[in-house]
mmCIF file of C-alpha atoms and ligand atoms in Angstrom:
data_model
loop_
_atom_site.group_PDB
_atom_site.id
_atom_site.type_symbol
_atom_site.label_atom_id
_atom_site.label_comp_id
_atom_site.label_asym_id
_atom_site.label_seq_id
_atom_site.Cartn_x
_atom_site.Cartn_y
_atom_site.Cartn_z
ATOM 1 C CA UNK A 431 58.331 101.372 61.638
ATOM 2 C CA UNK A 432 57.678 98.124 63.408
ATOM 3 C CA UNK A 433 55.002 95.720 62.293
ATOM 4 C CA UNK A 434 55.016 93.673 65.492
ATOM 5 C CA UNK A 435 51.497 93.444 66.925
ATOM 6 C CA UNK A 436 51.823 90.528 69.321
ATOM 7 C CA UNK A 437 54.514 88.165 70.560
ATOM 8 C CA UNK A 438 56.070 86.425 67.555
ATOM 9 C CA UNK A 439 59.091 84.333 66.707
ATOM 10 C CA UNK A 440 60.203 85.615 63.346
ATOM 11 C CA UNK A 441 62.077 83.131 61.159
ATOM 12 C CA UNK A 442 64.388 84.684 58.594
ATOM 13 C CA UNK A 443 64.834 82.290 55.676
ATOM 14 C CA UNK A 444 67.411 84.483 53.938
ATOM 15 C CA UNK A 445 69.632 84.114 57.015
ATOM 16 C CA UNK A 446 69.048 80.365 57.007
ATOM 17 C CA UNK A 447 70.168 80.193 53.371
ATOM 18 C CA UNK A 448 73.202 82.336 54.181
ATOM 19 C CA UNK A 449 74.245 80.089 57.087
ATOM 20 C CA UNK A 450 73.725 76.923 55.093
ATOM 21 C CA UNK A 451 75.835 78.204 52.192
ATOM 22 C CA UNK A 452 78.479 79.556 54.551
ATOM 23 C CA UNK A 453 78.886 76.196 56.282
ATOM 24 C CA UNK A 454 78.884 74.444 52.917
ATOM 25 C CA UNK A 455 81.800 76.666 51.878
ATOM 26 C CA UNK A 456 83.742 75.216 54.838
ATOM 27 C CA UNK A 457 83.512 71.617 53.631
ATOM 28 C CA UNK A 458 84.823 69.801 50.551
ATOM 29 C CA UNK A 459 82.473 69.234 47.605
ATOM 30 C CA UNK A 460 82.015 65.531 48.254
ATOM 31 C CA UNK A 461 81.032 66.044 51.904
ATOM 32 C CA UNK A 462 77.284 65.852 52.522
ATOM 33 C CA UNK A 463 75.340 68.260 54.729
ATOM 34 C CA UNK A 464 73.090 66.827 57.395
ATOM 35 C CA UNK A 465 70.840 69.439 58.981
ATOM 36 C CA UNK A 466 69.928 68.798 62.612
ATOM 37 C CA UNK A 467 66.352 69.986 63.117
ATOM 38 C CA UNK A 468 65.638 68.369 66.490
ATOM 39 C CA UNK A 469 63.685 70.187 69.207
ATOM 40 C CA UNK A 470 61.545 72.001 66.601
ATOM 41 C CA UNK A 471 64.605 73.188 64.732
ATOM 42 C CA UNK A 472 66.242 74.464 67.931
ATOM 43 C CA UNK A 473 63.009 76.114 68.982
ATOM 44 C CA UNK A 474 62.035 77.716 65.680
ATOM 45 C CA UNK A 475 59.759 75.471 63.609
ATOM 46 C CA UNK A 476 61.073 72.173 62.255
ATOM 47 C CA UNK A 477 58.719 71.942 59.272
ATOM 48 C CA UNK A 478 59.378 75.489 58.026
ATOM 49 C CA UNK A 479 63.129 75.097 58.492
ATOM 50 C CA UNK A 480 63.320 71.620 56.961
ATOM 51 C CA UNK A 481 61.200 72.433 53.900
ATOM 52 C CA UNK A 482 63.475 75.373 53.169
ATOM 53 C CA UNK A 483 66.703 73.421 53.729
ATOM 54 C CA UNK A 484 65.472 70.592 51.537
ATOM 55 C CA UNK A 485 64.856 73.109 48.765
ATOM 56 C CA UNK A 486 68.344 74.638 49.033
ATOM 57 C CA UNK A 487 70.175 71.322 49.028
ATOM 58 C CA UNK A 488 70.405 69.623 52.435
ATOM 59 C CA UNK A 489 71.307 65.953 51.950
ATOM 60 C CA UNK A 490 70.015 64.543 55.206
ATOM 61 C CA UNK A 491 68.024 65.566 58.260
ATOM 62 C CA UNK A 492 68.431 64.447 61.854
ATOM 63 C CA UNK A 493 65.966 64.645 64.728
ATOM 64 C CA UNK A 494 66.268 63.276 68.252
ATOM 65 C CA UNK A 495 63.076 61.217 68.452
ATOM 66 C CA UNK A 496 60.782 59.404 66.024
ATOM 67 C CA UNK A 497 57.856 61.765 66.759
ATOM 68 C CA UNK A 498 59.927 64.663 65.420
ATOM 69 C CA UNK A 499 60.629 62.736 62.225
ATOM 70 C CA UNK A 500 56.904 62.048 61.779
ATOM 71 C CA UNK A 501 56.256 65.820 61.820
ATOM 72 C CA UNK A 502 58.773 66.292 58.999
ATOM 73 C CA UNK A 503 57.321 63.488 56.876
ATOM 74 C CA UNK A 504 53.820 64.875 57.388
ATOM 75 C CA UNK A 505 55.105 68.258 56.215
ATOM 76 C CA UNK A 506 56.210 66.539 53.004
ATOM 77 C CA UNK A 507 59.953 66.116 53.595
ATOM 78 C CA UNK A 508 61.304 63.497 51.176
ATOM 79 C CA UNK A 509 65.034 63.204 51.940
ATOM 80 C CA UNK A 510 66.389 60.702 54.493
ATOM 81 C CA UNK A 511 65.766 61.467 58.159
ATOM 82 C CA UNK A 512 68.094 60.085 60.813
ATOM 83 C CA UNK A 513 66.629 59.604 64.289
ATOM 84 C CA UNK A 514 69.506 60.152 66.686
ATOM 85 C CA UNK A 515 68.061 58.713 69.865
ATOM 86 C CA UNK A 516 65.112 56.467 69.040
ATOM 87 C CA UNK A 517 63.295 54.495 71.714
ATOM 88 C CA UNK A 518 62.465 50.866 70.835
ATOM 89 C CA UNK A 519 58.774 51.385 71.679
ATOM 90 C CA UNK A 520 58.595 53.673 68.620
ATOM 91 C CA UNK A 521 60.413 51.400 66.137
ATOM 92 C CA UNK A 522 57.190 50.370 64.313
ATOM 93 C CA UNK A 523 56.223 54.037 63.864
ATOM 94 C CA UNK A 524 59.760 54.874 62.766
ATOM 95 C CA UNK A 525 59.577 52.210 60.048
ATOM 96 C CA UNK A 526 56.069 53.269 58.993
ATOM 97 C CA UNK A 527 57.396 56.780 58.283
ATOM 98 C CA UNK A 528 60.634 55.580 56.623
ATOM 99 C CA UNK A 529 62.809 57.139 59.309
ATOM 100 C CA UNK A 530 66.318 55.796 59.862
ATOM 101 C CA UNK A 531 67.401 54.850 63.382
ATOM 102 C CA UNK A 532 70.777 55.516 64.921
ATOM 103 C CA UNK A 533 71.355 52.279 66.858
ATOM 104 C CA UNK A 534 73.661 52.718 69.789
ATOM 105 C CA UNK A 535 73.582 49.573 71.908
ATOM 106 C CA UNK A 536 73.154 45.831 71.591
ATOM 107 C CA UNK A 537 69.624 46.202 72.968
ATOM 108 C CA UNK A 538 68.554 48.758 70.335
ATOM 109 C CA UNK A 539 70.223 46.835 67.481
ATOM 110 C CA UNK A 540 68.645 43.528 68.509
ATOM 111 C CA UNK A 541 65.203 45.076 69.016
ATOM 112 C CA UNK A 542 65.312 46.922 65.736
ATOM 113 C CA UNK A 543 66.273 43.821 63.744
ATOM 114 C CA UNK A 544 63.490 41.902 65.471
ATOM 115 C CA UNK A 545 60.776 44.470 64.696
ATOM 116 C CA UNK A 546 61.954 45.241 61.147
ATOM 117 C CA UNK A 547 62.075 41.542 60.390
ATOM 118 C CA UNK A 548 58.533 40.982 61.737
ATOM 119 C CA UNK A 549 57.400 43.767 59.398
ATOM 120 C CA UNK A 550 59.085 41.985 56.492
ATOM 121 C CA UNK A 551 61.730 44.621 55.861
ATOM 122 C CA UNK A 552 64.864 43.917 53.824
ATOM 123 C CA UNK A 553 68.026 46.038 53.802
ATOM 124 C CA UNK A 554 66.312 48.642 55.989
ATOM 125 C CA UNK A 555 68.745 51.601 56.369
ATOM 126 C CA UNK A 556 70.260 51.837 59.844
ATOM 127 C CA UNK A 557 73.060 53.889 61.355
ATOM 128 C CA UNK A 558 75.548 52.664 63.941
ATOM 129 C CA UNK A 559 76.656 55.111 66.586
ATOM 130 C CA UNK A 560 79.958 54.789 68.425
ATOM 131 C CA UNK A 561 80.818 56.366 71.716
ATOM 132 C CA UNK A 562 84.293 57.883 71.446
ATOM 133 C CA UNK A 563 84.356 59.930 74.651
ATOM 134 C CA UNK A 564 81.120 61.860 75.130
ATOM 135 C CA UNK A 565 79.911 58.888 77.168
ATOM 136 C CA UNK A 566 76.282 59.564 76.403
ATOM 137 C CA UNK A 567 75.040 56.966 73.886
ATOM 138 C CA UNK A 568 76.951 54.697 71.529
ATOM 139 C CA UNK A 569 78.582 51.316 71.056
ATOM 140 C CA UNK A 570 82.107 50.894 72.372
ATOM 141 C CA UNK A 571 85.147 49.978 70.272
ATOM 142 C CA UNK A 572 85.011 46.375 71.423
ATOM 143 C CA UNK A 573 81.394 45.939 70.266
ATOM 144 C CA UNK A 574 82.399 45.586 66.593
ATOM 145 C CA UNK A 575 82.275 41.788 66.579
ATOM 146 C CA UNK A 576 78.860 41.783 68.234
ATOM 147 C CA UNK A 577 77.528 44.158 65.545
ATOM 148 C CA UNK A 578 79.026 42.053 62.740
ATOM 149 C CA UNK A 579 77.551 38.850 64.167
ATOM 150 C CA UNK A 580 74.088 40.407 64.374
ATOM 151 C CA UNK A 581 74.294 41.691 60.796
ATOM 152 C CA UNK A 582 75.687 38.483 59.334
ATOM 153 C CA UNK A 583 72.691 36.635 60.673
ATOM 154 C CA UNK A 584 70.122 38.736 58.790
ATOM 155 C CA UNK A 585 69.395 40.705 55.626
ATOM 156 C CA UNK A 586 66.714 42.757 57.370
ATOM 157 C CA UNK A 587 68.954 45.786 57.830
ATOM 158 C CA UNK A 588 71.837 47.463 56.077
ATOM 159 C CA UNK A 589 74.226 49.994 57.609
ATOM 160 C CA UNK A 590 74.159 53.272 55.679
ATOM 161 C CA UNK A 591 76.333 55.232 58.048
ATOM 162 C CA UNK A 592 78.676 55.073 61.014
ATOM 163 C CA UNK A 593 78.642 58.034 63.346
ATOM 164 C CA UNK A 594 80.045 59.414 66.540
ATOM 165 C CA UNK A 595 79.670 62.734 68.359
ATOM 166 C CA UNK A 596 82.354 65.129 69.558
ATOM 167 C CA UNK A 597 82.254 66.284 73.177
ATOM 168 C CA UNK A 598 84.225 69.529 73.077
ATOM 169 C CA UNK A 599 84.924 70.567 69.485
ATOM 170 C CA UNK A 600 84.314 74.226 70.385
ATOM 171 C CA UNK A 601 87.035 74.230 73.039
ATOM 172 C CA UNK A 602 90.651 74.750 71.889
ATOM 173 C CA UNK A 603 91.858 73.548 75.307
ATOM 174 C CA UNK A 604 90.387 70.138 74.546
ATOM 175 C CA UNK A 605 92.115 69.706 71.212
ATOM 176 C CA UNK A 606 94.053 66.646 72.307
ATOM 177 C CA UNK A 607 90.868 64.969 73.531
ATOM 178 C CA UNK A 608 89.009 65.812 70.307
ATOM 179 C CA UNK A 609 91.842 64.414 68.150
ATOM 180 C CA UNK A 610 91.701 61.293 70.280
ATOM 181 C CA UNK A 611 87.941 61.013 69.571
ATOM 182 C CA UNK A 612 88.540 61.437 65.835
ATOM 183 C CA UNK A 613 91.259 58.757 65.812
ATOM 184 C CA UNK A 614 89.171 56.381 67.853
ATOM 185 C CA UNK A 615 86.230 56.797 65.433
ATOM 186 C CA UNK A 616 88.543 56.184 62.457
ATOM 187 C CA UNK A 617 90.029 53.065 63.975
ATOM 188 C CA UNK A 618 86.700 51.525 64.993
ATOM 189 C CA UNK A 619 85.045 52.369 61.681
ATOM 190 C CA UNK A 620 87.949 50.878 59.744
ATOM 191 C CA UNK A 621 87.699 47.652 61.669
ATOM 192 C CA UNK A 622 83.936 47.456 61.192
ATOM 193 C CA UNK A 623 84.115 48.270 57.472
ATOM 194 C CA UNK A 624 86.746 45.549 56.919
ATOM 195 C CA UNK A 625 84.585 42.942 58.596
ATOM 196 C CA UNK A 626 81.387 44.202 56.985
ATOM 197 C CA UNK A 627 82.572 44.037 53.383
ATOM 198 C CA UNK A 628 80.919 47.290 52.282
ATOM 199 C CA UNK A 629 81.528 50.945 53.096
ATOM 200 C CA UNK A 630 78.872 53.025 54.890
ATOM 201 C CA UNK A 631 79.357 56.783 55.043
ATOM 202 C CA UNK A 632 81.093 58.204 58.123
ATOM 203 C CA UNK A 633 80.187 61.330 60.082
ATOM 204 C CA UNK A 634 81.331 62.778 63.389
ATOM 205 C CA UNK A 635 81.360 66.542 63.141
ATOM 206 C CA UNK A 636 78.878 68.990 64.668
ATOM 207 C CA UNK A 637 78.956 72.730 63.885
ATOM 208 C CA UNK A 638 82.125 73.504 65.858
ATOM 209 C CA UNK A 639 83.703 70.423 64.329
ATOM 210 C CA UNK A 640 82.965 71.828 60.855
ATOM 211 C CA UNK A 641 84.669 75.069 61.793
ATOM 212 C CA UNK A 642 87.575 73.685 63.830
ATOM 213 C CA UNK A 643 88.372 70.115 62.707
ATOM 214 C CA UNK A 644 88.595 69.497 58.994
ATOM 215 C CA UNK A 645 89.932 66.018 59.748
ATOM 216 C CA UNK A 646 86.554 65.185 61.313
ATOM 217 C CA UNK A 647 84.475 66.038 58.225
ATOM 218 C CA UNK A 648 84.696 62.530 56.696
ATOM 219 C CA UNK A 649 81.778 61.963 54.250
ATOM 220 C CA UNK A 650 79.132 64.097 55.957
ATOM 221 C CA UNK A 651 78.861 66.786 58.638
ATOM 222 C CA UNK A 652 75.984 67.472 60.992
ATOM 223 C CA UNK A 653 75.004 70.988 61.833
ATOM 224 C CA UNK A 654 72.340 72.362 64.110
ATOM 225 C CA UNK A 655 73.262 75.618 65.762
ATOM 226 C CA UNK A 656 75.252 76.642 62.683
ATOM 227 C CA UNK A 657 72.020 76.837 60.727
ATOM 228 C CA UNK A 658 70.273 78.925 63.349
ATOM 229 C CA UNK A 659 73.283 81.110 63.986
ATOM 230 C CA UNK A 660 73.447 81.859 67.707
ATOM 231 C CA UNK A 661 75.617 83.589 67.211
ATOM 232 C CA UNK A 662 78.186 86.303 67.771
ATOM 233 C CA UNK A 663 79.111 84.042 70.607
ATOM 234 C CA UNK A 664 82.838 83.323 70.937
ATOM 235 C CA UNK A 665 82.136 79.648 70.246
ATOM 236 C CA UNK A 666 80.835 80.289 66.766
ATOM 237 C CA UNK A 667 81.751 82.045 63.597
ATOM 238 C CA UNK A 668 80.805 85.705 63.293
ATOM 239 C CA UNK A 669 79.619 85.019 59.746
ATOM 240 C CA UNK A 670 76.609 83.083 61.018
ATOM 241 C CA UNK A 671 73.404 85.122 61.173
ATOM 242 C CA UNK A 672 70.602 84.561 63.713
ATOM 243 C CA UNK A 673 67.586 82.996 62.037
ATOM 244 C CA UNK A 674 64.990 83.490 64.755
ATOM 245 C CA UNK A 675 64.037 86.780 66.409
ATOM 246 C CA UNK A 676 61.685 86.884 69.358
ATOM 247 C CA UNK A 677 59.605 90.047 69.482
ATOM 248 C CA UNK A 678 56.684 91.418 71.417
ATOM 249 C CA UNK A 679 55.029 94.768 72.174
ATOM 250 C CA UNK A 680 54.378 97.062 75.112
ATOM 251 C CA UNK A 681 50.873 96.305 76.418
ATOM 252 C CA UNK A 682 50.715 99.015 79.080
ATOM 253 C CA UNK A 683 52.904 101.614 80.782
ATOM 254 C CA UNK A 684 52.732 102.470 84.484
ATOM 255 C CA UNK A 685 54.290 105.260 86.532
ATOM 256 C CA UNK A 686 55.147 104.198 90.080
ATOM 257 C CA UNK A 687 56.166 106.068 93.184
ATOM 258 C CA UNK A 688 58.823 105.113 95.752
ATOM 259 C CA UNK A 689 57.523 102.269 97.922
ATOM 260 C CA UNK A 690 55.279 100.777 95.256
ATOM 261 C CA UNK A 691 56.055 97.264 94.067
ATOM 262 C CA UNK A 692 55.972 95.300 90.841
ATOM 263 C CA UNK A 693 54.464 91.864 90.291
ATOM 264 C CA UNK A 694 53.883 88.780 92.404
ATOM 265 C CA UNK A 695 55.331 88.587 95.892
ATOM 266 C CA UNK A 696 56.211 92.268 95.526
ATOM 267 C CA UNK A 697 59.668 91.044 94.475
ATOM 268 C CA UNK A 698 60.648 94.476 93.171
ATOM 269 C CA UNK A 699 60.100 97.607 95.273
ATOM 270 C CA UNK A 700 60.649 101.031 93.780
ATOM 271 C CA UNK A 701 62.967 103.368 95.689
ATOM 272 C CA UNK A 702 62.432 106.158 93.167
ATOM 273 C CA UNK A 703 59.867 107.390 90.706
ATOM 274 C CA UNK A 704 59.940 104.822 87.925
ATOM 275 C CA UNK A 705 58.183 103.940 84.708
ATOM 276 C CA UNK A 706 57.421 100.317 83.794
ATOM 277 C CA UNK A 707 56.188 98.549 80.680
ATOM 278 C CA UNK A 708 54.195 95.331 80.721
ATOM 279 C CA UNK A 709 55.076 92.915 77.911
ATOM 280 C CA UNK A 710 52.882 89.926 76.930
ATOM 281 C CA UNK A 711 55.461 87.155 77.245
ATOM 282 C CA UNK A 712 56.019 85.007 80.333
ATOM 283 C CA UNK A 713 57.366 81.725 81.579
ATOM 284 C CA UNK A 714 54.647 79.836 79.707
ATOM 285 C CA UNK A 715 56.129 81.302 76.517
ATOM 286 C CA UNK A 716 59.690 80.303 77.385
ATOM 287 C CA UNK A 717 61.000 83.255 79.389
ATOM 288 C CA UNK A 718 62.053 81.272 82.411
ATOM 289 C CA UNK A 719 61.917 82.713 85.896
ATOM 290 C CA UNK A 720 65.705 82.892 85.986
ATOM 291 C CA UNK A 721 65.453 86.023 83.804
ATOM 292 C CA UNK A 722 63.485 87.845 86.485
ATOM 293 C CA UNK A 723 64.775 90.337 89.024
ATOM 294 C CA UNK A 724 67.008 92.217 86.588
ATOM 295 C CA UNK A 725 68.920 89.141 85.414
ATOM 296 C CA UNK A 726 67.300 89.376 82.011
ATOM 297 C CA UNK A 727 66.481 92.267 79.755
ATOM 298 C CA UNK A 728 64.663 93.157 76.568
ATOM 299 C CA UNK A 729 65.418 95.857 74.024
ATOM 300 C CA UNK A 730 63.058 98.794 73.580
ATOM 301 C CA UNK A 731 63.988 101.616 71.261
ATOM 302 C CA UNK A 732 67.592 100.313 71.129
ATOM 303 C CA UNK A 733 68.005 100.374 74.890
ATOM 304 C CA UNK A 734 68.082 97.639 77.500
ATOM 305 C CA UNK A 735 65.019 97.408 79.715
ATOM 306 C CA UNK A 736 65.626 95.072 82.674
ATOM 307 C CA UNK A 737 62.964 92.690 83.933
ATOM 308 C CA UNK A 738 61.562 93.879 87.271
ATOM 309 C CA UNK A 739 60.439 91.363 89.874
ATOM 310 C CA UNK A 740 59.296 87.854 89.053
ATOM 311 C CA UNK A 741 58.493 86.632 85.580
ATOM 312 C CA UNK A 742 54.735 85.865 85.454
ATOM 313 C CA UNK A 743 53.171 83.045 83.459
ATOM 314 C CA UNK A 744 52.022 85.350 80.660
ATOM 315 C CA UNK A 745 53.818 88.640 81.226
ATOM 316 C CA UNK A 746 56.933 90.461 82.300
ATOM 317 C CA UNK A 747 57.291 93.997 83.605
ATOM 318 C CA UNK A 748 60.388 95.916 82.544
ATOM 319 C CA UNK A 749 62.063 99.134 83.617
ATOM 320 C CA UNK A 750 61.608 101.903 81.039
ATOM 321 C CA UNK A 751 62.282 104.827 83.360
ATOM 322 C CA UNK A 752 64.895 106.238 80.990
ATOM 323 C CA UNK A 753 63.511 104.967 77.721
ATOM 324 C CA UNK A 754 61.433 107.007 75.342
ATOM 325 C CA UNK A 755 58.571 104.696 74.314
ATOM 326 C CA UNK A 756 54.804 104.289 74.229
ATOM 327 C CA UNK A 757 52.188 101.563 74.418
ATOM 328 C CA UNK A 758 52.179 99.403 71.276
ATOM 329 C CA UNK A 759 55.929 99.899 70.656
ATOM 330 C CA UNK A 760 58.060 96.936 69.676
ATOM 331 C CA UNK A 761 59.963 94.942 72.309
ATOM 332 C CA UNK A 762 62.849 92.733 71.225
ATOM 333 C CA UNK A 763 63.728 89.749 73.367
ATOM 334 C CA UNK A 764 66.427 88.614 70.951
ATOM 335 C CA UNK A 765 67.349 89.341 67.363
ATOM 336 C CA UNK A 766 70.422 89.884 65.202
ATOM 337 C CA UNK A 767 71.591 92.857 67.277
ATOM 338 C CA UNK A 768 70.746 91.606 70.737
ATOM 339 C CA UNK A 769 71.464 87.950 70.346
ATOM 340 C CA UNK A 770 70.134 85.083 72.368
ATOM 341 C CA UNK A 771 73.627 84.001 73.428
ATOM 342 C CA UNK A 772 74.211 87.326 75.186
ATOM 343 C CA UNK A 773 70.918 87.398 77.073
ATOM 344 C CA UNK A 774 71.255 83.747 78.006
ATOM 345 C CA UNK A 775 74.779 84.228 79.300
ATOM 346 C CA UNK A 776 73.709 87.249 81.311
ATOM 347 C CA UNK A 777 71.230 85.159 83.234
ATOM 348 C CA UNK A 778 73.419 82.070 83.562
ATOM 349 C CA UNK A 779 72.355 79.754 80.759
ATOM 350 C CA UNK A 780 73.118 79.162 77.061
ATOM 351 C CA UNK A 781 71.300 80.249 73.917
ATOM 352 C CA UNK A 782 70.128 76.676 73.132
ATOM 353 C CA UNK A 783 68.084 76.629 76.316
ATOM 354 C CA UNK A 784 66.509 80.022 75.658
ATOM 355 C CA UNK A 785 65.739 79.117 72.029
ATOM 356 C CA UNK A 786 64.316 75.661 72.575
ATOM 357 C CA UNK A 787 62.091 76.958 75.367
ATOM 358 C CA UNK A 788 60.065 79.281 73.126
ATOM 359 C CA UNK A 789 56.704 77.581 73.498
ATOM 360 C CA UNK A 790 54.201 76.664 70.766
ATOM 361 C CA UNK A 791 51.953 79.435 72.090
ATOM 362 C CA UNK A 792 54.265 81.958 70.438
ATOM 363 C CA UNK A 793 53.205 82.465 66.841
ATOM 364 C CA UNK A 794 55.861 81.693 64.197
ATOM 365 C CA UNK A 795 56.128 84.059 61.246
ATOM 366 C CA UNK A 796 58.414 83.810 58.235
ATOM 367 C CA UNK A 797 60.333 86.573 56.517
ATOM 368 C CA UNK A 798 62.521 86.107 53.469
ATOM 369 C CA UNK A 799 64.440 89.381 53.420
ATOM 370 C CA UNK A 800 68.061 90.100 54.334
HETATM 371 C C1 LIG B 829 72.430 68.037 68.471
HETATM 372 C C2 LIG B 829 73.419 67.187 67.764
HETATM 373 C C3 LIG B 829 74.194 67.717 66.704
HETATM 374 C C4 LIG B 829 74.208 69.180 66.327
HETATM 375 O O1 LIG B 829 75.122 69.899 67.124
HETATM 376 P P1 LIG B 829 75.425 71.459 66.884
HETATM 377 O O2 LIG B 829 76.578 71.746 67.745
HETATM 378 O O3 LIG B 829 74.193 72.197 67.263
HETATM 379 O O4 LIG B 829 75.749 71.592 65.434
HETATM 380 C C5 LIG B 829 74.995 66.844 65.998
HETATM 381 N N1 LIG B 829 75.061 65.534 66.315
HETATM 382 C C6 LIG B 829 74.362 65.003 67.348
HETATM 383 C C7 LIG B 829 74.510 63.558 67.664
HETATM 384 C C8 LIG B 829 73.527 65.817 68.105
HETATM 385 O O5 LIG B 829 72.851 65.292 69.142
#
């Protein structure tokens, strides 16, 4: 039945298409879709994901750092790529690869104008980010005049968009705060646009914003987790389907007697006759040690098998005492039925952390089916 022969992260492009179209159905026709593919497309594979999304109609991409944008350009991505958190040291590289910086402070704006102007650029597309309450990166409301003064003094750059980021759009208890963020973004953008004399596009919404705050859609929405669909998590829409499945196989089965132990430091000691399976995935592959000692589990033959003892660098040992299975059988770490959000929550983290930790050592495979 199963074709899994080693540890793989399987990327389902049909699910990616489904999620993209589903989110698109939640926004008005004129609203553009920006796909966030930072952190290797939330741990999957940025180039595979981006090439597919470009084909099915994404308008824009965003990454966190310039190096991630370079990977997309080298994979042949043609549409605009916004770099959300660029570091000035990489501005020359960013320009070389026609990436578009989100500038978030007087230092980054000044530095970017300086470097772009030295390189002879004119009307280079930039994005201005406002802080409206996340208090992470962004200009403040009272920075508008500074921005205008910098821009009036040069034709090196041109603002193509104004953006801000919501802090708690998934939380209904923070509705008042979110509305305040939306109003603050509107007010600041309006002031800047009046003084600027032209109208950049505006965007503020992340995935939960798309689903919960129509008034925050503006001209474009940004979605990351919505594309990957993790998924069946109260925060998100049940319609979203998980794109990545992490699978492995049973390398070996052992039968242990009471008093015998499992793994390093003998962290698990059997009090009964038990049966264990060794699975070739460890903390170097992204299964962090917090999943050890029965906090995490995998699925074998539709049943949960808890991780015994400490997670090793390359392997885990799981309890299969009551599971009918044999060496070579498939092991599911997460998939559509046992989703990453659930496993992550069980061991005290969130799906994003589990997903983005899947290391490059794990082979990526692509399937197109439903
Ligand atoms: C990561 C990120 C997003 C995407 O958020 P999701 O909730 O995953 O859709 C959007 N905007 C910014 C600025 C981000 O850093």
